[in-house]
mmCIF file of C-alpha atoms in Angstrom:
data_model
loop_
_atom_site.group_PDB
_atom_site.id
_atom_site.type_symbol
_atom_site.label_atom_id
_atom_site.label_comp_id
_atom_site.label_asym_id
_atom_site.label_seq_id
_atom_site.Cartn_x
_atom_site.Cartn_y
_atom_site.Cartn_z
ATOM 1 C CA ASP A 1 0.862 -6.600 12.637
ATOM 2 C CA ALA A 2 0.235 -9.516 14.986
ATOM 3 C CA LYS A 3 2.247 -12.578 13.990
ATOM 4 C CA THR A 4 1.670 -16.287 14.400
ATOM 5 C CA THR A 5 4.105 -19.068 15.277
ATOM 6 C CA GLN A 6 3.579 -22.653 14.187
ATOM 7 C CA PRO A 7 5.745 -25.782 14.295
ATOM 8 C CA ASN A 8 7.455 -26.465 10.991
ATOM 9 C CA SER A 9 6.172 -30.010 10.703
ATOM 10 C CA MET A 10 4.014 -32.627 12.385
ATOM 11 C CA GLU A 11 3.240 -36.268 11.730
ATOM 12 C CA SER A 12 0.090 -38.237 12.340
ATOM 13 C CA ASN A 13 -1.196 -41.716 11.734
ATOM 14 C CA GLU A 14 -4.200 -42.221 9.535
ATOM 15 C CA GLU A 15 -7.561 -42.180 11.337
ATOM 16 C CA GLU A 16 -6.066 -40.634 14.467
ATOM 17 C CA PRO A 17 -6.848 -37.109 15.715
ATOM 18 C CA VAL A 18 -4.390 -34.323 14.936
ATOM 19 C CA HIS A 19 -3.903 -31.183 17.009
ATOM 20 C CA LEU A 20 -2.124 -28.400 15.141
ATOM 21 C CA PRO A 21 -1.024 -25.560 17.456
ATOM 22 C CA CYS A 22 -0.630 -21.876 16.712
ATOM 23 C CA ASN A 23 0.743 -19.181 18.998
ATOM 24 C CA HIS A 24 -0.339 -15.574 18.536
ATOM 25 C CA SER A 25 0.721 -13.851 21.729
ATOM 26 C CA THR A 26 0.371 -10.320 20.276
ATOM 27 C CA ILE A 27 -3.176 -10.838 19.042
ATOM 28 C CA SER A 28 -5.440 -7.811 19.352
ATOM 29 C CA GLY A 29 -8.987 -7.892 20.620
ATOM 30 C CA THR A 30 -10.420 -7.525 17.131
ATOM 31 C CA ASP A 31 -8.203 -10.060 15.328
ATOM 32 C CA TYR A 32 -9.978 -13.036 13.841
ATOM 33 C CA ILE A 33 -8.070 -16.343 13.778
ATOM 34 C CA HIS A 34 -8.201 -18.100 10.421
ATOM 35 C CA TRP A 35 -6.889 -21.461 9.297
ATOM 36 C CA TYR A 36 -6.153 -22.399 5.717
ATOM 37 C CA ARG A 37 -4.508 -25.435 4.224
ATOM 38 C CA GLN A 38 -2.633 -25.962 0.999
ATOM 39 C CA LEU A 39 -2.611 -29.346 -0.618
ATOM 40 C CA PRO A 40 0.357 -30.182 -2.870
ATOM 41 C CA SER A 41 0.331 -28.202 -6.121
ATOM 42 C CA GLN A 42 -2.893 -26.404 -5.232
ATOM 43 C CA GLY A 43 -3.899 -23.010 -3.947
ATOM 44 C CA PRO A 44 -4.788 -22.557 -0.282
ATOM 45 C CA GLU A 45 -8.276 -23.455 0.856
ATOM 46 C CA TYR A 46 -10.211 -22.080 3.787
ATOM 47 C CA VAL A 47 -10.640 -24.420 6.741
ATOM 48 C CA ILE A 48 -12.152 -22.515 9.659
ATOM 49 C CA HIS A 49 -12.125 -19.216 11.530
ATOM 50 C CA GLY A 50 -13.041 -17.927 14.971
ATOM 51 C CA LEU A 51 -12.873 -14.920 17.252
ATOM 52 C CA THR A 52 -13.308 -16.019 20.853
ATOM 53 C CA SER A 53 -15.406 -19.171 21.073
ATOM 54 C CA ASN A 54 -14.507 -22.647 19.888
ATOM 55 C CA VAL A 55 -15.839 -23.442 16.432
ATOM 56 C CA ASN A 56 -16.765 -26.616 14.591
ATOM 57 C CA ASN A 57 -17.456 -27.266 10.946
ATOM 58 C CA ARG A 58 -17.449 -30.279 8.661
ATOM 59 C CA MET A 59 -13.708 -30.070 8.098
ATOM 60 C CA ALA A 60 -12.303 -29.389 11.552
ATOM 61 C CA SER A 61 -12.654 -27.824 14.983
ATOM 62 C CA LEU A 62 -10.936 -24.712 16.256
ATOM 63 C CA ALA A 63 -10.123 -24.449 19.934
ATOM 64 C CA ILE A 64 -9.202 -20.939 21.101
ATOM 65 C CA ALA A 65 -7.456 -20.366 24.408
ATOM 66 C CA GLU A 66 -9.290 -18.226 26.932
ATOM 67 C CA ASP A 67 -6.638 -15.472 26.673
ATOM 68 C CA ARG A 68 -6.663 -15.857 22.849
ATOM 69 C CA LYS A 69 -2.887 -16.042 22.737
ATOM 70 C CA SER A 70 -3.000 -19.481 21.156
ATOM 71 C CA SER A 71 -5.323 -21.722 19.201
ATOM 72 C CA THR A 72 -5.432 -25.312 18.024
ATOM 73 C CA LEU A 73 -6.830 -26.738 14.824
ATOM 74 C CA ILE A 74 -8.225 -30.203 15.436
ATOM 75 C CA LEU A 75 -8.685 -32.764 12.677
ATOM 76 C CA HIS A 76 -10.741 -35.471 14.334
ATOM 77 C CA ARG A 77 -9.700 -38.374 12.099
ATOM 78 C CA ALA A 78 -6.776 -37.675 9.803
ATOM 79 C CA THR A 79 -6.887 -39.147 6.326
ATOM 80 C CA LEU A 80 -4.154 -39.308 3.722
ATOM 81 C CA ARG A 81 -5.921 -36.468 1.899
ATOM 82 C CA ASP A 82 -5.325 -34.209 4.910
ATOM 83 C CA ALA A 83 -1.585 -34.165 4.219
ATOM 84 C CA ALA A 84 -0.947 -30.490 3.514
ATOM 85 C CA VAL A 85 0.616 -27.300 4.798
ATOM 86 C CA TYR A 86 -1.652 -25.706 7.411
ATOM 87 C CA TYR A 87 -1.533 -21.955 7.921
ATOM 88 C CA CYS A 88 -2.804 -20.028 10.919
ATOM 89 C CA ILE A 89 -3.296 -16.323 10.177
ATOM 90 C CA LEU A 90 -4.791 -13.300 11.898
ATOM 91 C CA SER A 91 -6.962 -10.686 10.268
ATOM 92 C CA ASP A 92 -8.265 -7.512 11.856
ATOM 93 C CA LEU A 93 -11.238 -6.139 9.978
ATOM 94 C CA LEU A 94 -11.786 -3.133 12.174
ATOM 95 C CA ASN A 95 -8.566 -1.118 11.986
ATOM 96 C CA THR A 96 -6.773 0.775 9.249
ATOM 97 C CA ASN A 97 -5.174 -2.408 7.955
ATOM 98 C CA ALA A 98 -8.578 -4.021 7.671
ATOM 99 C CA GLY A 99 -8.386 -7.258 5.781
ATOM 100 C CA LYS A 100 -4.583 -7.406 5.569
ATOM 101 C CA SER A 101 -3.869 -11.099 5.847
ATOM 102 C CA THR A 102 -0.277 -12.297 5.914
ATOM 103 C CA PHE A 103 0.707 -15.971 5.949
ATOM 104 C CA GLY A 104 3.585 -17.437 7.908
ATOM 105 C CA ASP A 105 5.436 -20.587 6.892
ATOM 106 C CA GLY A 106 2.760 -22.922 8.218
ATOM 107 C CA THR A 107 2.951 -26.494 9.513
ATOM 108 C CA THR A 108 3.568 -29.338 7.089
ATOM 109 C CA LEU A 109 1.365 -32.226 8.161
ATOM 110 C CA THR A 110 2.408 -35.715 7.119
ATOM 111 C CA VAL A 111 -0.168 -38.484 7.503
ATOM 112 C CA LYS A 112 1.160 -42.013 7.666
ATOM 113 C CA PRO A 113 -0.990 -44.979 6.588
ATOM 114 C CA ASN B 1 -20.698 -19.270 -9.574
ATOM 115 C CA ALA B 2 -17.102 -19.588 -10.764
ATOM 116 C CA GLY B 3 -15.413 -18.291 -7.584
ATOM 117 C CA VAL B 4 -12.019 -16.744 -8.296
ATOM 118 C CA THR B 5 -10.604 -17.056 -11.796
ATOM 119 C CA GLN B 6 -7.058 -16.220 -12.808
ATOM 120 C CA THR B 7 -5.534 -15.874 -16.252
ATOM 121 C CA PRO B 8 -3.193 -16.955 -17.634
ATOM 122 C CA LYS B 9 -2.378 -20.278 -15.954
ATOM 123 C CA PHE B 10 1.213 -20.248 -17.181
ATOM 124 C CA ARG B 11 3.461 -17.603 -18.679
ATOM 125 C CA ILE B 12 7.109 -17.258 -19.587
ATOM 126 C CA LEU B 13 8.455 -13.717 -19.737
ATOM 127 C CA LYS B 14 11.790 -12.381 -20.834
ATOM 128 C CA ILE B 15 13.667 -10.053 -18.506
ATOM 129 C CA GLY B 16 12.392 -6.506 -18.894
ATOM 130 C CA GLN B 17 9.010 -7.452 -20.355
ATOM 131 C CA SER B 18 5.758 -6.435 -18.718
ATOM 132 C CA MET B 19 2.490 -8.235 -18.232
ATOM 133 C CA THR B 20 -0.791 -8.142 -16.362
ATOM 134 C CA LEU B 21 -2.133 -11.039 -14.356
ATOM 135 C CA GLN B 22 -5.908 -11.030 -14.374
ATOM 136 C CA CYS B 23 -8.109 -11.900 -11.388
ATOM 137 C CA THR B 24 -11.893 -11.886 -11.294
ATOM 138 C CA GLN B 25 -14.337 -12.947 -8.592
ATOM 139 C CA ASP B 26 -18.091 -13.293 -8.845
ATOM 140 C CA MET B 27 -18.987 -13.461 -5.145
ATOM 141 C CA ASN B 28 -19.280 -9.710 -4.587
ATOM 142 C CA HIS B 29 -16.460 -9.863 -2.041
ATOM 143 C CA ASN B 30 -15.026 -6.571 -0.868
ATOM 144 C CA TYR B 31 -11.581 -7.909 -0.015
ATOM 145 C CA MET B 32 -9.142 -9.066 -2.660
ATOM 146 C CA TYR B 33 -5.509 -10.098 -2.412
ATOM 147 C CA TRP B 34 -2.459 -10.967 -4.453
ATOM 148 C CA TYR B 35 0.097 -13.400 -3.035
ATOM 149 C CA ARG B 36 3.227 -14.902 -4.468
ATOM 150 C CA GLN B 37 4.665 -18.252 -3.494
ATOM 151 C CA ASP B 38 8.234 -19.171 -4.319
ATOM 152 C CA PRO B 39 9.147 -22.869 -4.566
ATOM 153 C CA GLY B 40 9.015 -24.581 -1.171
ATOM 154 C CA MET B 41 8.103 -21.368 0.608
ATOM 155 C CA GLY B 42 5.031 -19.814 2.175
ATOM 156 C CA LEU B 43 2.793 -17.142 0.693
ATOM 157 C CA LYS B 44 3.832 -13.509 0.671
ATOM 158 C CA LEU B 45 1.238 -10.748 0.381
ATOM 159 C CA ILE B 46 1.952 -8.391 -2.524
ATOM 160 C CA TYR B 47 -1.055 -6.047 -2.523
ATOM 161 C CA TYR B 48 -4.563 -6.109 -1.166
ATOM 162 C CA SER B 49 -7.774 -4.180 -1.572
ATOM 163 C CA VAL B 50 -10.659 -3.610 0.823
ATOM 164 C CA GLY B 51 -13.022 -2.363 -1.866
ATOM 165 C CA ALA B 52 -13.273 -0.785 -5.282
ATOM 166 C CA GLY B 53 -10.920 2.169 -5.580
ATOM 167 C CA ILE B 54 -8.901 1.228 -2.480
ATOM 168 C CA THR B 55 -5.608 -0.652 -2.582
ATOM 169 C CA ASP B 56 -2.687 -0.994 -0.209
ATOM 170 C CA LYS B 57 0.762 -2.525 -0.150
ATOM 171 C CA GLY B 58 1.450 -5.877 1.427
ATOM 172 C CA GLU B 59 4.780 -7.394 2.416
ATOM 173 C CA VAL B 60 6.492 -7.489 -1.005
ATOM 174 C CA PRO B 61 5.010 -4.786 -3.301
ATOM 175 C CA ASN B 62 8.181 -3.721 -5.133
ATOM 176 C CA GLY B 63 8.017 -4.355 -8.867
ATOM 177 C CA TYR B 64 4.222 -4.667 -8.922
ATOM 178 C CA ASN B 65 1.202 -2.435 -9.308
ATOM 179 C CA VAL B 66 -2.511 -3.046 -8.862
ATOM 180 C CA SER B 67 -5.788 -1.331 -9.512
ATOM 181 C CA ARG B 68 -9.346 -1.989 -8.340
ATOM 182 C CA SER B 69 -11.778 -0.143 -10.542
ATOM 183 C CA THR B 70 -14.602 -2.636 -9.960
ATOM 184 C CA THR B 71 -15.562 -4.999 -7.162
ATOM 185 C CA GLU B 72 -15.016 -8.000 -9.436
ATOM 186 C CA ASP B 73 -11.573 -7.343 -10.903
ATOM 187 C CA PHE B 74 -8.155 -6.945 -9.311
ATOM 188 C CA PRO B 75 -5.391 -7.091 -11.941
ATOM 189 C CA LEU B 76 -1.716 -7.279 -10.974
ATOM 190 C CA ARG B 77 0.766 -5.501 -13.234
ATOM 191 C CA LEU B 78 4.419 -6.513 -13.490
ATOM 192 C CA GLU B 79 6.652 -3.857 -14.990
ATOM 193 C CA LEU B 80 10.190 -4.698 -16.137
ATOM 194 C CA ALA B 81 10.072 -8.372 -15.182
ATOM 195 C CA ALA B 82 13.081 -9.751 -13.295
ATOM 196 C CA PRO B 83 14.136 -13.364 -12.577
ATOM 197 C CA SER B 84 13.336 -12.740 -8.889
ATOM 198 C CA GLN B 85 9.668 -12.501 -9.890
ATOM 199 C CA THR B 86 9.600 -16.137 -10.985
ATOM 200 C CA SER B 87 6.917 -17.547 -8.737
ATOM 201 C CA VAL B 88 3.368 -18.825 -8.493
ATOM 202 C CA TYR B 89 0.896 -15.998 -8.070
ATOM 203 C CA PHE B 90 -2.372 -16.519 -6.232
ATOM 204 C CA CYS B 91 -5.303 -14.160 -6.204
ATOM 205 C CA ALA B 92 -7.872 -14.446 -3.417
ATOM 206 C CA SER B 93 -11.109 -12.793 -2.427
ATOM 207 C CA SER B 94 -12.918 -12.720 0.878
ATOM 208 C CA SER B 95 -16.008 -11.454 2.613
ATOM 209 C CA GLY B 96 -13.613 -10.758 5.460
ATOM 210 C CA LEU B 97 -13.951 -14.100 7.120
ATOM 211 C CA ALA B 98 -13.614 -17.002 4.649
ATOM 212 C CA GLY B 99 -11.250 -16.483 1.742
ATOM 213 C CA ILE B 100 -11.390 -18.165 -1.647
ATOM 214 C CA PHE B 101 -8.209 -18.616 -3.651
ATOM 215 C CA GLY B 102 -7.820 -18.854 -7.375
ATOM 216 C CA PRO B 103 -5.892 -21.687 -9.036
ATOM 217 C CA GLY B 104 -2.742 -19.632 -9.468
ATOM 218 C CA THR B 105 -0.570 -18.342 -12.301
ATOM 219 C CA ARG B 106 2.839 -19.925 -12.720
ATOM 220 C CA LEU B 107 5.231 -17.253 -14.001
ATOM 221 C CA THR B 108 8.783 -17.824 -15.165
ATOM 222 C CA VAL B 109 11.085 -14.919 -15.996
ATOM 223 C CA THR B 110 14.185 -15.829 -17.977
#
């Protein structure tokens, strides 16, 4: 299974942009890149996903490198409520392990007022 | 539309007891998952299912069993509970692209 590597922790100031990196050098051509976040004492929540092109939604943007070996989750203006653990995961829906989604340790984002 | 519901929310088991954690989704998702999360750690995949009647092992399946007789339900069975199974258990469902997680079941085995 393709694995992801993320920094253990990052800090940001409130109302500044945050770029959360993820390396996935062994990604296959059919792996989707997903981002989830987990607020304290809650279950994970979906943030965004992409395959090849950059993606935007109301929560964040996802920038995917041209070779797909890395991606970056962008929070345009961090708020205190964005303090969470952010997980980057890969999921291949087209092979025999279709849908198998394993989480790494994620990046703990601290937002300072 | 309730999303993913899990019962119970909390449970204390004695060593050697058994129990079933219930998970139900009402979004007609094909994919369902069980994860466990130990204190201060990330999520570990226990079992997953890509559709009714199909299940497969994840990263940490030992001590657990699952079944998927319907699209909606994906119960997780713990046989002979051990202290190492003290954890928070999350069920999730997905269309394949955006997953929805339940609120979790906090299980303590003493």
